Short mmCIF file of C-alpha atoms in Angstrom, two decimals:
data_model
loop_
_atom_site.label_atom_id
_atom_site.label_comp_id
_atom_site.label_asym_id
_atom_site.label_seq_id
_atom_site.Cartn_x
_atom_site.Cartn_y
_atom_site.Cartn_z
CA UNK I 1 116.43 139.92 0.73
CA UNK I 2 118.25 136.99 2.32
CA UNK I 3 116.46 135.53 5.35
CA UNK I 4 117.94 132.87 7.63
CA UNK I 5 115.38 130.65 9.38
CA UNK I 6 116.49 128.63 12.40
CA UNK I 7 114.37 125.51 12.84
CA UNK I 8 113.50 125.82 9.17
CA UNK I 9 112.84 122.09 8.75
CA UNK I 10 110.20 122.17 11.47
CA UNK I 11 106.49 122.80 11.42
CA UNK I 12 106.46 126.60 11.66
CA UNK I 13 109.87 127.36 10.17
CA UNK I 14 109.33 125.34 6.99
CA UNK I 15 105.98 127.00 6.32
CA UNK I 16 107.64 130.40 6.79
CA UNK I 17 110.51 129.44 4.47
CA UNK I 18 108.05 128.46 1.73
CA UNK I 19 106.34 131.86 2.00
CA UNK I 20 109.66 133.72 1.92
CA UNK I 21 110.65 131.98 -1.31
CA UNK I 22 107.19 132.53 -2.79
CA UNK I 23 107.63 136.24 -2.06
CA UNK I 24 110.95 136.39 -3.90
CA UNK I 25 113.33 136.24 -0.93
CA UNK I 26 116.33 133.95 -0.54
CA UNK I 27 115.93 131.48 2.31
CA UNK I 28 118.72 129.88 4.33
CA UNK I 29 117.65 127.10 6.71
CA UNK I 30 119.46 125.97 9.86
CA UNK I 31 118.11 122.83 11.55
CA UNK I 32 119.62 119.86 13.40
CA UNK I 33 116.74 117.61 12.26
CA UNK I 34 116.10 116.43 15.82
CA UNK I 35 112.40 117.05 15.26
CA UNK I 36 112.30 118.77 11.86
CA UNK I 37 112.19 116.79 8.64
CA UNK I 38 114.43 117.26 5.64
CA UNK I 39 111.46 116.73 3.29
CA UNK I 40 109.85 119.87 4.77
CA UNK I 41 112.66 122.07 3.45
CA UNK I 42 111.90 123.98 0.27
CA UNK I 43 114.15 122.82 -2.58
CA UNK I 44 115.06 126.44 -3.29
CA UNK I 45 116.31 127.00 0.27
CA UNK I 46 119.95 126.54 1.25
CA UNK I 47 120.17 124.05 4.11
CA UNK I 48 122.71 123.65 6.91
CA UNK I 49 122.43 120.70 9.31
CA UNK I 50 123.63 122.62 12.36
CA UNK I 51 122.55 122.77 16.00
CA UNK I 52 122.03 126.24 17.48
CA UNK I 53 124.04 125.23 20.56
CA UNK I 54 127.13 124.75 18.35
CA UNK I 55 128.48 128.29 18.53
CA UNK I 56 131.39 127.73 16.13
CA UNK I 57 129.28 126.23 13.34
CA UNK I 58 126.51 128.79 13.80
CA UNK I 59 128.95 131.66 13.41
CA UNK I 60 130.49 130.00 10.35
CA UNK I 61 127.09 129.79 8.63
CA UNK I 62 126.31 133.42 9.42
CA UNK I 63 129.74 134.56 8.22
CA UNK I 64 129.30 132.69 4.94
CA UNK I 65 125.66 133.63 4.24
CA UNK I 66 125.47 137.17 5.65
CA UNK I 67 121.67 137.18 6.07
CA UNK I 68 119.75 140.47 6.18
CA UNK I 69 117.12 139.13 8.58
CA UNK I 70 116.92 136.14 10.93
CA UNK I 71 113.70 134.34 11.89
CA UNK I 72 114.47 132.35 15.02
CA UNK I 73 112.13 129.36 15.39
CA UNK I 74 114.55 126.67 16.58
CA UNK I 75 113.72 125.55 20.11
CA UNK I 76 113.10 122.75 22.55
CA UNK I 77 109.28 122.92 22.45
CA UNK I 78 108.14 120.28 24.95
CA UNK I 79 106.85 122.01 28.08
CA UNK I 80 106.82 118.77 30.07
CA UNK I 81 110.43 118.06 29.06
CA UNK I 82 111.36 121.51 30.38
CA UNK I 83 109.75 120.65 33.70
CA UNK I 84 111.60 117.35 34.03
CA UNK I 85 114.94 118.70 32.75
CA UNK I 86 115.22 122.51 33.08
CA UNK I 87 118.95 122.50 32.28
CA UNK I 88 118.38 120.76 28.96
CA UNK I 89 115.67 123.28 28.07
CA UNK I 90 117.77 126.30 29.09
CA UNK I 91 120.81 125.06 27.18
CA UNK I 92 118.88 125.01 23.92
CA UNK I 93 116.33 127.78 24.38
CA UNK I 94 118.49 130.33 26.21
CA UNK I 95 122.14 129.60 25.39
CA UNK I 96 121.32 128.52 21.83
CA UNK I 97 119.42 131.78 21.31
CA UNK I 98 122.35 133.81 22.64
CA UNK I 99 124.55 132.10 20.03
CA UNK I 100 122.12 133.30 17.35
CA UNK I 101 122.07 136.84 18.77
CA UNK I 102 125.89 137.01 18.90
CA UNK I 103 126.09 135.83 15.29
CA UNK I 104 123.52 138.48 14.30
CA UNK I 105 125.59 141.26 15.84
CA UNK I 106 128.91 140.03 14.42
CA UNK I 107 127.48 139.82 10.91
CA UNK I 108 125.45 143.03 10.97
CA UNK I 109 122.04 141.38 10.65
CA UNK I 110 119.40 144.11 10.38
CA UNK I 111 116.59 142.42 12.30
CA UNK I 112 115.58 139.27 14.17
CA UNK I 113 112.04 137.85 14.41
CA UNK I 114 111.63 135.61 17.45
CA UNK I 115 109.09 132.83 18.03
CA UNK I 116 108.07 133.30 21.65
CA UNK I 117 105.07 131.80 23.46
CA UNK I 118 101.92 133.64 24.47
CA UNK I 119 100.38 130.71 26.29
CA UNK I 120 103.30 129.94 28.57
CA UNK I 121 104.44 133.51 29.19
CA UNK I 122 101.12 134.93 30.42
CA UNK I 123 100.22 131.89 32.51
CA UNK I 124 96.65 131.27 33.57
CA UNK I 125 94.17 133.65 31.91
CA UNK I 126 90.96 134.95 33.46
CA UNK I 127 88.02 136.30 31.45
CA UNK I 128 90.00 138.95 29.61
CA UNK I 129 92.56 137.99 26.96
CA UNK I 130 95.99 139.36 27.94
CA UNK I 131 97.59 141.99 25.74
CA UNK I 132 101.31 142.65 25.37
CA UNK I 133 101.34 144.88 28.47
CA UNK I 134 99.97 142.14 30.71
CA UNK I 135 102.34 141.03 33.44
CA UNK I 136 104.31 137.88 32.45
CA UNK I 137 103.67 134.88 34.67
CA UNK I 138 105.46 131.88 33.14
CA UNK I 139 104.72 128.70 35.08
CA UNK I 140 107.20 126.34 33.35
CA UNK I 141 110.94 126.43 32.58
CA UNK I 142 109.97 126.58 28.89
CA UNK I 143 107.96 129.77 29.46
CA UNK I 144 110.70 131.19 31.71
CA UNK I 145 113.27 130.52 28.96
CA UNK I 146 111.15 132.17 26.27
CA UNK I 147 110.64 135.23 28.44
CA UNK I 148 114.37 135.34 29.23
CA UNK I 149 115.24 135.30 25.52
CA UNK I 150 112.80 138.16 24.93
CA UNK I 151 114.77 140.19 27.47
CA UNK I 152 118.10 139.22 25.91
CA UNK I 153 116.76 140.35 22.53
CA UNK I 154 115.74 143.71 24.00
CA UNK I 155 119.21 144.00 25.53
CA UNK I 156 120.90 143.30 22.17
CA UNK I 157 118.54 145.80 20.57
CA UNK I 158 119.44 148.49 23.11
CA UNK I 159 123.20 147.88 23.17
CA UNK I 160 123.92 146.84 19.57
CA UNK I 161 121.03 148.38 17.64
CA UNK I 162 119.67 145.01 16.49
CA UNK I 163 116.06 145.51 15.43
CA UNK I 164 113.53 142.88 16.45
CA UNK I 165 109.94 141.72 16.43
CA UNK I 166 108.98 139.30 19.20
CA UNK I 167 105.93 137.15 18.47
CA UNK I 168 103.98 135.66 21.36
CA UNK I 169 102.04 132.89 19.68
CA UNK I 170 98.87 131.11 20.67
CA UNK I 171 98.48 127.35 20.00
CA UNK I 172 99.63 126.99 16.40
CA UNK I 173 98.28 124.10 14.35
CA UNK I 174 98.15 122.99 10.73
CA UNK I 175 100.07 121.09 8.01
CA UNK I 176 103.46 119.57 8.95
CA UNK I 177 102.90 119.63 12.69
CA UNK I 178 104.30 116.42 14.16
CA UNK I 179 101.43 114.09 15.16
CA UNK I 180 103.89 112.00 17.18
CA UNK I 181 105.21 114.96 19.16
CA UNK I 182 104.37 116.09 22.67
CA UNK I 183 102.90 119.41 21.56
CA UNK I 184 100.04 120.03 19.14
CA UNK I 185 96.82 118.40 20.23
CA UNK I 186 95.10 118.88 16.85
CA UNK I 187 97.90 117.06 14.99
CA UNK I 188 97.92 114.27 17.58
CA UNK I 189 94.12 113.88 17.41
CA UNK I 190 94.17 114.00 13.60
CA UNK I 191 96.61 111.11 13.41
CA UNK I 192 94.60 108.98 15.83
CA UNK I 193 91.25 109.70 14.17
CA UNK I 194 92.57 108.89 10.69
CA UNK I 195 93.76 105.58 12.10
CA UNK I 196 90.31 105.06 13.69
CA UNK I 197 91.79 105.20 17.18
CA UNK I 198 90.36 106.88 20.27
CA UNK I 199 91.77 110.21 21.39
CA UNK I 200 92.87 110.81 24.96
CA UNK I 201 91.72 113.91 26.82
CA UNK I 202 93.50 114.69 30.08
CA UNK I 203 91.03 116.32 32.46
CA UNK I 204 87.38 117.07 31.72
CA UNK I 205 88.01 118.60 28.28
CA UNK I 206 86.78 122.03 29.36
CA UNK I 207 90.31 123.46 29.26
CA UNK I 208 90.55 126.24 26.66
CA UNK I 209 93.22 127.38 24.20
CA UNK I 210 93.64 130.02 21.50
CA UNK I 211 94.17 127.98 18.32
CA UNK I 212 95.80 129.91 15.44
CA UNK I 213 96.30 128.37 12.01
CA UNK I 214 99.86 128.21 10.69
CA UNK I 215 99.20 130.25 7.52
CA UNK I 216 98.12 133.16 9.73
CA UNK I 217 101.39 132.88 11.66
CA UNK I 218 103.30 132.85 8.38
CA UNK I 219 101.60 136.01 7.12
CA UNK I 220 102.53 137.82 10.35
CA UNK I 221 106.19 136.91 9.85
CA UNK I 222 106.21 138.05 6.24
CA UNK I 223 104.63 141.37 7.26
CA UNK I 224 107.18 141.85 10.07
CA UNK I 225 110.12 141.75 7.66
CA UNK I 226 109.47 145.44 7.07
CA UNK I 227 107.16 146.43 9.95
CA UNK I 228 106.77 146.37 13.73
CA UNK I 229 110.40 147.11 14.58
CA UNK I 230 111.22 146.66 18.29
CA UNK I 231 107.74 145.46 19.17
CA UNK I 232 106.31 142.53 21.11
CA UNK I 233 103.19 141.27 19.34
CA UNK I 234 100.60 138.63 20.24
CA UNK I 235 99.50 136.35 17.42
CA UNK I 236 96.21 134.66 18.27
CA UNK I 237 92.47 134.85 17.67
CA UNK I 238 91.21 136.43 20.92
CA UNK I 239 89.06 133.30 21.38
CA UNK I 240 89.38 130.51 23.92
CA UNK I 241 88.08 127.23 22.47
CA UNK I 242 87.33 124.29 24.82
CA UNK I 243 89.11 121.04 24.00
CA UNK I 244 85.77 119.20 23.94
CA UNK I 245 84.70 121.48 21.06
CA UNK I 246 87.88 120.55 19.17
CA UNK I 247 87.08 116.86 19.63
CA UNK I 248 83.50 117.37 18.36
CA UNK I 249 84.58 119.33 15.27
CA UNK I 250 87.32 116.82 14.44
CA UNK I 251 85.05 113.80 14.98
CA UNK I 252 82.42 115.26 12.66
CA UNK I 253 84.87 116.30 9.93
CA UNK I 254 86.84 113.04 10.08
CA UNK I 255 83.63 110.96 10.28
CA UNK I 256 84.96 108.85 13.12
CA UNK I 257 82.71 107.12 15.63
CA UNK I 258 85.38 106.78 18.31
CA UNK I 259 84.66 108.52 21.58
CA UNK I 260 87.29 110.45 23.56
CA UNK I 261 88.90 108.62 26.47
CA UNK I 262 89.14 110.85 29.54
CA UNK I 263 92.06 110.50 31.94
CA UNK I 264 93.12 112.52 35.02
CA UNK I 265 94.45 116.00 34.26
CA UNK I 266 98.18 116.41 34.14
CA UNK I 267 99.80 118.58 36.82
CA UNK I 268 100.92 122.07 35.86
CA UNK I 269 98.79 122.45 32.73
CA UNK I 270 96.92 125.70 32.19
CA UNK I 271 93.13 125.68 32.21
CA UNK I 272 92.55 128.78 30.06
CA UNK I 273 94.90 130.51 27.66
CA UNK I 274 94.02 133.02 24.93
CA UNK I 275 95.47 136.22 23.48
CA UNK I 276 94.46 139.76 22.64
CA UNK I 277 95.97 140.24 19.16
CA UNK I 278 94.70 143.75 18.39
CA UNK I 279 98.22 145.21 18.39
CA UNK I 280 99.06 143.01 15.40
CA UNK I 281 96.34 144.78 13.46
CA UNK I 282 97.83 148.17 14.26
CA UNK I 283 101.50 147.40 13.57
CA UNK I 284 101.27 144.67 10.91
CA UNK I 285 97.82 145.22 9.42
CA UNK I 286 97.28 141.60 10.46
CA UNK I 287 94.27 139.64 11.60
CA UNK I 288 93.59 135.91 11.68
CA UNK I 289 91.81 134.79 8.51
CA UNK I 290 91.31 131.06 9.13
CA UNK I 291 88.63 130.09 11.66
CA UNK I 292 88.91 126.92 13.73
CA UNK I 293 86.52 124.82 11.61
CA UNK I 294 88.21 125.78 8.34
CA UNK I 295 91.66 125.26 9.86
CA UNK I 296 90.82 121.79 11.18
CA UNK I 297 89.35 120.85 7.81
CA UNK I 298 92.56 121.94 6.02
CA UNK I 299 94.67 120.07 8.58
CA UNK I 300 92.67 116.86 8.20
CA UNK I 301 92.92 117.06 4.41
CA UNK I 302 96.70 117.51 4.58
CA UNK I 303 97.24 114.61 6.96
CA UNK I 304 94.80 112.41 5.05
CA UNK I 305 96.85 112.88 1.88
CA UNK I 306 100.09 112.34 3.80
CA UNK I 307 98.61 109.26 5.47
CA UNK I 308 97.52 107.76 2.13
CA UNK I 309 101.06 108.28 0.82
CA UNK I 310 102.51 106.51 3.84
CA UNK I 311 103.95 109.67 5.40
#
């Protein structure tokens, strides 16, 4: 099977591409390398340096490669950037996604898997983890864009028969996440701790997130190649972990004696976000396998090796 991965040089997309190739599939990667890295791309994957907002070039790649399935990970991922510049965010995340959907229809792609966002779509969570039927309440242009694309995908599914699986992810972390980026607190903290620098916590550190390890996200995508047609599925752990706990685990595992520096909370950030992922078990036979301690340990080991090599 030939699978085209948009954003395939990035954190999530490159890990997915590796798994596709390991499972005997052909992988085609599209990425503009604005945040992805060429060294992340599997040597067995075919790479196109193309931006998803370039409709002409996108359609040319699709016409040439004729993929069976598309995994759409390419996106503007900075929530704060979306707040400061909603047009920029919408141009990439909405109009760029429509370019991908049009190319899918024109080239008879069988199915699209879409990387949506559980945290930003559901908004502030109470005591019960939201499931896929919970009412969307996106509080940022990024979340609004992701939810809009979900609806466009359903429209293309209804009108053109394009099959889909929409993944609403928790906070994904693990190897290859950019420690210099705006998203990914575990990667950011890892980099600072390995350099024996203090980490900065905005707020009191009691804010909670559902942290899901990247290999668990990858296994969900591989399973969805043949399952969960026309479904929206949460991918998370059903657990809300306080940021202070993350700092404690990382400090212990990295053997750093630096204390966290606390600064005022940033406006617009959620306090609690976690996901009910039981539907993934039913439709994909999926459950998270990597707990937070094991995942942080794996992440630290990866970045430590990368750091020693000057990466």
